[in-house]
mmCIF file of C-alpha atoms in Angstrom:
data_model
loop_
_atom_site.group_PDB
_atom_site.id
_atom_site.type_symbol
_atom_site.label_atom_id
_atom_site.label_comp_id
_atom_site.label_asym_id
_atom_site.label_seq_id
_atom_site.Cartn_x
_atom_site.Cartn_y
_atom_site.Cartn_z
ATOM 1 C CA MET Q 1 16.784 -20.176 3.524
ATOM 2 C CA LYS Q 2 16.790 -17.450 6.129
ATOM 3 C CA LYS Q 3 16.664 -14.784 3.438
ATOM 4 C CA ILE Q 4 13.775 -16.449 1.634
ATOM 5 C CA PHE Q 5 11.946 -16.580 4.944
ATOM 6 C CA LEU Q 6 12.218 -12.805 5.308
ATOM 7 C CA ILE Q 7 10.188 -12.275 2.148
ATOM 8 C CA GLY Q 8 7.857 -15.128 3.039
ATOM 9 C CA ILE Q 9 6.965 -13.544 6.361
ATOM 10 C CA GLY Q 10 5.869 -10.368 4.620
ATOM 11 C CA VAL Q 11 3.726 -12.354 2.214
ATOM 12 C CA MET Q 12 2.058 -14.345 4.998
ATOM 13 C CA ILE Q 13 1.309 -11.211 7.023
ATOM 14 C CA PHE Q 14 -0.187 -9.525 3.998
ATOM 15 C CA LEU Q 15 -2.285 -12.521 2.963
ATOM 16 C CA GLY Q 16 -3.690 -12.714 6.475
ATOM 17 C CA LEU Q 17 -4.694 -9.067 6.340
ATOM 18 C CA ILE Q 18 -6.563 -9.229 3.045
ATOM 19 C CA THR Q 19 -8.678 -12.306 3.778
ATOM 20 C CA ALA Q 20 -11.395 -10.161 5.365
ATOM 21 C CA LYS Q 21 -13.930 -8.970 2.814
ATOM 22 C CA PRO Q 22 -14.903 -5.268 2.658
ATOM 23 C CA ASP Q 23 -17.810 -4.333 4.918
ATOM 24 C CA LYS Q 24 -21.046 -4.747 2.972
ATOM 25 C CA THR Q 25 -22.485 -1.723 4.749
ATOM 26 C CA THR Q 26 -19.970 0.589 3.126
ATOM 27 C CA ASP Q 27 -20.658 2.804 0.154
ATOM 28 C CA LYS Q 28 -18.742 2.348 -3.157
ATOM 29 C CA SER Q 29 -19.410 3.694 -6.638
ATOM 30 C CA ASP Q 30 -18.411 1.949 -9.853
ATOM 31 C CA LYS Q 31 -16.390 4.896 -11.132
ATOM 32 C CA PRO Q 32 -13.968 6.407 -8.604
ATOM 33 C CA SER Q 33 -13.623 10.173 -8.896
ATOM 34 C CA VAL Q 34 -10.335 11.997 -8.697
ATOM 35 C CA SER Q 35 -11.907 15.172 -7.308
ATOM 36 C CA PRO Q 36 -11.452 16.082 -3.620
ATOM 37 C CA SER Q 37 -14.311 17.026 -1.318
ATOM 38 C CA PRO Q 38 -13.559 20.668 -0.407
ATOM 39 C CA THR Q 39 -16.910 21.305 1.242
ATOM 40 C CA ALA Q 40 -16.713 18.390 3.668
ATOM 41 C CA THR Q 41 -15.421 19.673 7.012
ATOM 42 C CA ALA Q 42 -15.346 18.667 10.638
ATOM 43 C CA GLN Q 43 -17.957 21.349 11.413
ATOM 44 C CA SER Q 44 -20.567 19.443 9.411
ATOM 45 C CA ALA Q 45 -20.470 16.499 11.809
ATOM 46 C CA PRO Q 46 -21.528 17.426 15.368
ATOM 47 C CA GLY Q 47 -21.289 15.306 18.491
ATOM 48 C CA ASP Q 48 -21.688 11.559 18.174
ATOM 49 C CA GLU Q 49 -21.552 11.693 14.383
ATOM 50 C CA LYS Q 50 -18.094 13.249 14.460
ATOM 51 C CA GLU Q 51 -16.918 10.640 16.963
ATOM 52 C CA GLN Q 52 -18.259 7.891 14.691
ATOM 53 C CA GLN Q 53 -16.458 9.415 11.725
ATOM 54 C CA GLN Q 54 -13.167 9.574 13.581
ATOM 55 C CA GLY Q 55 -13.475 5.996 14.782
ATOM 56 C CA ASP Q 56 -14.322 4.689 11.319
ATOM 57 C CA PHE Q 57 -11.503 6.670 9.751
ATOM 58 C CA LEU Q 58 -8.866 5.468 12.204
ATOM 59 C CA LYS Q 59 -9.981 1.857 11.783
ATOM 60 C CA LEU Q 60 -9.810 2.035 7.994
ATOM 61 C CA TYR Q 61 -6.544 3.968 8.069
ATOM 62 C CA LYS Q 62 -4.930 1.335 10.292
ATOM 63 C CA GLU Q 63 -6.121 -1.446 7.983
ATOM 64 C CA THR Q 64 -4.611 0.430 5.047
ATOM 65 C CA ILE Q 65 -1.259 0.962 6.772
ATOM 66 C CA ASP Q 66 -1.195 -2.684 7.869
ATOM 67 C CA ILE Q 67 -1.256 -3.586 4.170
ATOM 68 C CA VAL Q 68 1.020 -0.837 2.887
ATOM 69 C CA TYR Q 69 3.814 -1.631 5.369
ATOM 70 C CA PRO Q 70 4.376 -5.245 4.217
ATOM 71 C CA ILE Q 71 4.131 -4.108 0.590
ATOM 72 C CA LYS Q 72 6.870 -1.513 1.040
ATOM 73 C CA LYS Q 73 8.966 -3.958 3.053
ATOM 74 C CA ILE Q 74 8.664 -6.687 0.417
ATOM 75 C CA PHE Q 75 9.612 -4.219 -2.323
ATOM 76 C CA TYR Q 76 12.686 -3.003 -0.455
ATOM 77 C CA SER Q 77 13.780 -6.477 0.637
ATOM 78 C CA THR Q 78 13.281 -8.133 -2.744
ATOM 79 C CA ASN Q 79 15.371 -5.520 -4.520
ATOM 80 C CA GLY Q 80 17.898 -5.260 -1.705
ATOM 81 C CA LEU Q 81 18.551 -8.998 -1.750
ATOM 82 C CA LEU Q 82 19.045 -9.135 -5.521
ATOM 83 C CA THR Q 83 22.845 -9.064 -5.277
ATOM 84 C CA LYS Q 84 23.085 -10.781 -1.903
ATOM 85 C CA VAL Q 85 21.405 -14.133 -2.504
ATOM 86 C CA PRO Q 86 21.601 -16.923 -5.107
ATOM 87 C CA THR Q 87 19.757 -16.440 -8.396
ATOM 88 C CA THR Q 88 17.172 -19.080 -7.524
ATOM 89 C CA THR Q 89 16.350 -17.301 -4.276
ATOM 90 C CA SER Q 90 15.922 -13.948 -6.022
ATOM 91 C CA TYR Q 91 13.667 -15.534 -8.619
ATOM 92 C CA LEU Q 92 11.433 -17.066 -5.947
ATOM 93 C CA ASN Q 93 11.336 -13.804 -4.012
ATOM 94 C CA TYR Q 94 10.168 -11.878 -7.061
ATOM 95 C CA LYS Q 95 7.545 -14.485 -7.941
ATOM 96 C CA ASN Q 96 6.209 -14.395 -4.375
ATOM 97 C CA ALA Q 97 6.213 -10.601 -4.470
ATOM 98 C CA GLU Q 98 4.348 -10.603 -7.788
ATOM 99 C CA GLU Q 99 1.519 -12.640 -6.280
ATOM 100 C CA THR Q 100 1.385 -10.458 -3.184
ATOM 101 C CA TYR Q 101 1.201 -7.238 -5.199
ATOM 102 C CA LYS Q 102 -1.594 -8.741 -7.269
ATOM 103 C CA LYS Q 103 -3.648 -9.431 -4.147
ATOM 104 C CA CYS Q 104 -2.922 -5.907 -2.915
ATOM 105 C CA SER Q 105 -4.252 -4.425 -6.152
ATOM 106 C CA VAL Q 106 -7.438 -6.474 -5.961
ATOM 107 C CA TYR Q 107 -7.969 -5.549 -2.313
ATOM 108 C CA PHE Q 108 -7.832 -1.811 -2.935
ATOM 109 C CA THR Q 109 -9.917 -2.123 -6.088
ATOM 110 C CA PHE Q 110 -12.809 -3.333 -3.937
ATOM 111 C CA ALA Q 111 -12.102 -1.252 -0.810
ATOM 112 C CA SER Q 112 -15.052 0.916 0.190
ATOM 113 C CA THR Q 113 -15.827 4.169 1.948
ATOM 114 C CA PRO Q 114 -17.434 3.887 5.415
ATOM 115 C CA VAL Q 115 -21.025 5.121 5.377
ATOM 116 C CA SER Q 116 -20.294 7.680 8.089
ATOM 117 C CA LEU Q 117 -17.638 9.213 5.829
ATOM 118 C CA LYS Q 118 -19.597 9.269 2.570
ATOM 119 C CA ALA Q 119 -19.009 13.036 2.312
ATOM 120 C CA PHE Q 120 -15.365 12.142 1.671
ATOM 121 C CA LYS Q 121 -16.138 9.396 -0.820
ATOM 122 C CA ASN Q 122 -14.141 11.031 -3.611
ATOM 123 C CA ASP Q 123 -11.034 11.290 -1.453
ATOM 124 C CA PHE Q 124 -11.263 7.674 -0.315
ATOM 125 C CA GLU Q 125 -11.870 6.328 -3.788
ATOM 126 C CA GLN Q 126 -9.046 8.302 -5.337
ATOM 127 C CA SER Q 127 -6.662 7.053 -2.645
ATOM 128 C CA PHE Q 128 -7.840 3.457 -3.058
ATOM 129 C CA ARG Q 129 -7.494 3.763 -6.813
ATOM 130 C CA GLU Q 130 -3.935 5.060 -6.506
ATOM 131 C CA LEU Q 131 -3.003 2.305 -4.065
ATOM 132 C CA SER Q 132 -4.389 -0.285 -6.477
ATOM 133 C CA ILE Q 133 -2.447 1.269 -9.361
ATOM 134 C CA ALA Q 134 0.768 1.317 -7.319
ATOM 135 C CA CYS Q 135 0.385 -2.369 -6.480
ATOM 136 C CA THR Q 136 -0.244 -3.174 -10.151
ATOM 137 C CA ILE Q 137 2.946 -1.333 -11.106
ATOM 138 C CA LEU Q 138 4.891 -3.281 -8.480
ATOM 139 C CA GLN Q 139 3.316 -6.499 -9.744
ATOM 140 C CA GLU Q 140 4.515 -5.780 -13.284
ATOM 141 C CA ASP Q 141 7.982 -4.859 -12.030
ATOM 142 C CA ALA Q 142 8.257 -8.123 -10.088
ATOM 143 C CA LYS Q 143 7.016 -10.119 -13.085
ATOM 144 C CA TYR Q 144 9.605 -8.619 -15.411
ATOM 145 C CA MET Q 145 12.412 -8.963 -12.873
ATOM 146 C CA ALA Q 146 11.578 -12.629 -12.306
ATOM 147 C CA ASP Q 147 11.735 -13.207 -16.061
ATOM 148 C CA TYR Q 148 15.003 -11.291 -16.332
ATOM 149 C CA ILE Q 149 16.571 -13.375 -13.565
ATOM 150 C CA ASN Q 150 15.273 -16.605 -15.082
ATOM 151 C CA THR Q 151 16.125 -15.928 -18.746
ATOM 152 C CA ASN Q 152 18.649 -13.055 -18.664
ATOM 153 C CA ASN Q 153 16.333 -11.235 -21.079
ATOM 154 C CA MET Q 154 17.452 -7.599 -21.091
ATOM 155 C CA GLU Q 155 14.117 -6.516 -22.556
ATOM 156 C CA SER Q 156 12.418 -7.752 -19.386
ATOM 157 C CA TYR Q 157 14.882 -5.760 -17.301
ATOM 158 C CA ARG Q 158 14.162 -2.655 -19.385
ATOM 159 C CA LYS Q 159 10.416 -3.115 -18.881
ATOM 160 C CA SER Q 160 10.978 -3.496 -15.151
ATOM 161 C CA GLN Q 161 12.805 -0.178 -15.023
ATOM 162 C CA GLU Q 162 10.051 1.485 -17.048
ATOM 163 C CA GLU Q 163 7.508 0.362 -14.458
ATOM 164 C CA LEU Q 164 9.580 1.764 -11.601
ATOM 165 C CA LYS Q 165 9.837 5.121 -13.374
ATOM 166 C CA LYS Q 166 6.098 5.454 -12.736
ATOM 167 C CA GLY Q 167 6.961 5.960 -9.069
ATOM 168 C CA PRO Q 168 4.831 3.343 -7.259
ATOM 169 C CA ILE Q 169 6.246 4.140 -3.820
ATOM 170 C CA LYS Q 170 5.592 7.858 -4.295
ATOM 171 C CA ILE Q 171 2.061 7.055 -5.468
ATOM 172 C CA ILE Q 172 1.516 5.111 -2.240
ATOM 173 C CA SER Q 173 2.793 8.029 -0.144
ATOM 174 C CA ASN Q 174 0.519 10.469 -1.973
ATOM 175 C CA ALA Q 175 -2.500 8.213 -1.450
ATOM 176 C CA ILE Q 176 -1.801 7.942 2.276
ATOM 177 C CA SER Q 177 -1.282 11.708 2.499
ATOM 178 C CA ARG Q 178 -4.677 12.294 0.879
ATOM 179 C CA LEU Q 179 -6.338 10.120 3.507
ATOM 180 C CA VAL Q 180 -4.583 11.980 6.310
ATOM 181 C CA TYR Q 181 -5.123 15.541 5.080
ATOM 182 C CA GLY Q 182 -8.137 15.089 2.818
ATOM 183 C CA VAL Q 183 -10.155 13.223 5.428
ATOM 184 C CA GLY Q 184 -8.486 12.794 8.820
ATOM 185 C CA GLU Q 185 -7.561 16.416 9.387
ATOM 186 C CA LYS Q 186 -10.969 17.654 8.208
ATOM 187 C CA ILE Q 187 -12.857 15.532 10.724
ATOM 188 C CA GLY Q 188 -10.689 16.625 13.634
ATOM 189 C CA VAL Q 189 -8.313 13.656 13.912
ATOM 190 C CA ASP Q 190 -4.912 14.453 15.411
ATOM 191 C CA ILE Q 191 -2.821 13.790 12.311
ATOM 192 C CA LYS Q 192 0.636 14.277 13.864
ATOM 193 C CA PRO Q 193 0.801 10.704 15.228
ATOM 194 C CA LEU Q 194 -0.312 9.399 11.825
ATOM 195 C CA ASN Q 195 2.395 11.333 10.006
ATOM 196 C CA ASP Q 196 5.018 10.346 12.570
ATOM 197 C CA GLU Q 197 4.024 6.687 12.283
ATOM 198 C CA PHE Q 198 4.241 6.666 8.491
ATOM 199 C CA LYS Q 199 7.608 8.432 8.532
ATOM 200 C CA GLU Q 200 8.984 6.033 11.146
ATOM 201 C CA MET Q 201 7.672 3.058 9.183
ATOM 202 C CA SER Q 202 9.401 4.247 6.023
ATOM 203 C CA GLU Q 203 12.675 4.790 7.883
ATOM 204 C CA ARG Q 204 12.468 1.490 9.759
ATOM 205 C CA ILE Q 205 12.313 -0.668 6.619
ATOM 206 C CA PRO Q 206 15.835 0.104 5.313
ATOM 207 C CA ARG Q 207 17.204 0.265 8.866
ATOM 208 C CA ASP Q 208 15.940 -3.229 9.685
ATOM 209 C CA PHE Q 209 17.180 -4.561 6.356
ATOM 210 C CA GLU Q 210 20.690 -3.199 6.892
ATOM 211 C CA ALA Q 211 20.764 -4.589 10.429
ATOM 212 C CA GLU Q 212 19.934 -8.038 9.029
ATOM 213 C CA TYR Q 213 21.958 -8.085 5.817
ATOM 214 C CA GLY Q 214 24.332 -5.120 5.892
ATOM 215 C CA LYS Q 215 24.492 -2.196 3.496
#
């Protein structure tokens, strides 16, 4: 039961984070663009406007990381526990993860660009789109793994591996990097703490897992 609780905690944290609806004052187009905003720079936002941009960016970035961290932790824990817990426990963990990834995908589908940062709308929307896609890939992986565990269907296992070949964790990292360099750095945010935090977060997940369950 302790091991099930580990996954459950991640789910509860995540569900609590996504209950807040996107700010209705934000700006969002129906068709996200994949093009960056090369002309948008910190110099275009003097004084109070620049301060507003930085504040809005850091708030949105923190909200994004607060969702990405549980997602990465659930992914690592669910797969790491596969050979360490009873079959029933693994099945439940994957089913819980599937639902969590689904909510993650929906959240980022409807995430919006702060009005003060509309010059970087393309960068935000591409990152949100990639985060949504990554969560959808993880959702499919969890669905197929749950079926494989429940039915021993090797075709489901094969489909799970095909989903993982799409690189959902790398997609997440690229999306976060775009926010940091495509927006944060351009508006004068000190990006070193952001990069250090993301690196430490990624290293902490396997370290905490091994401390709890062993290698």
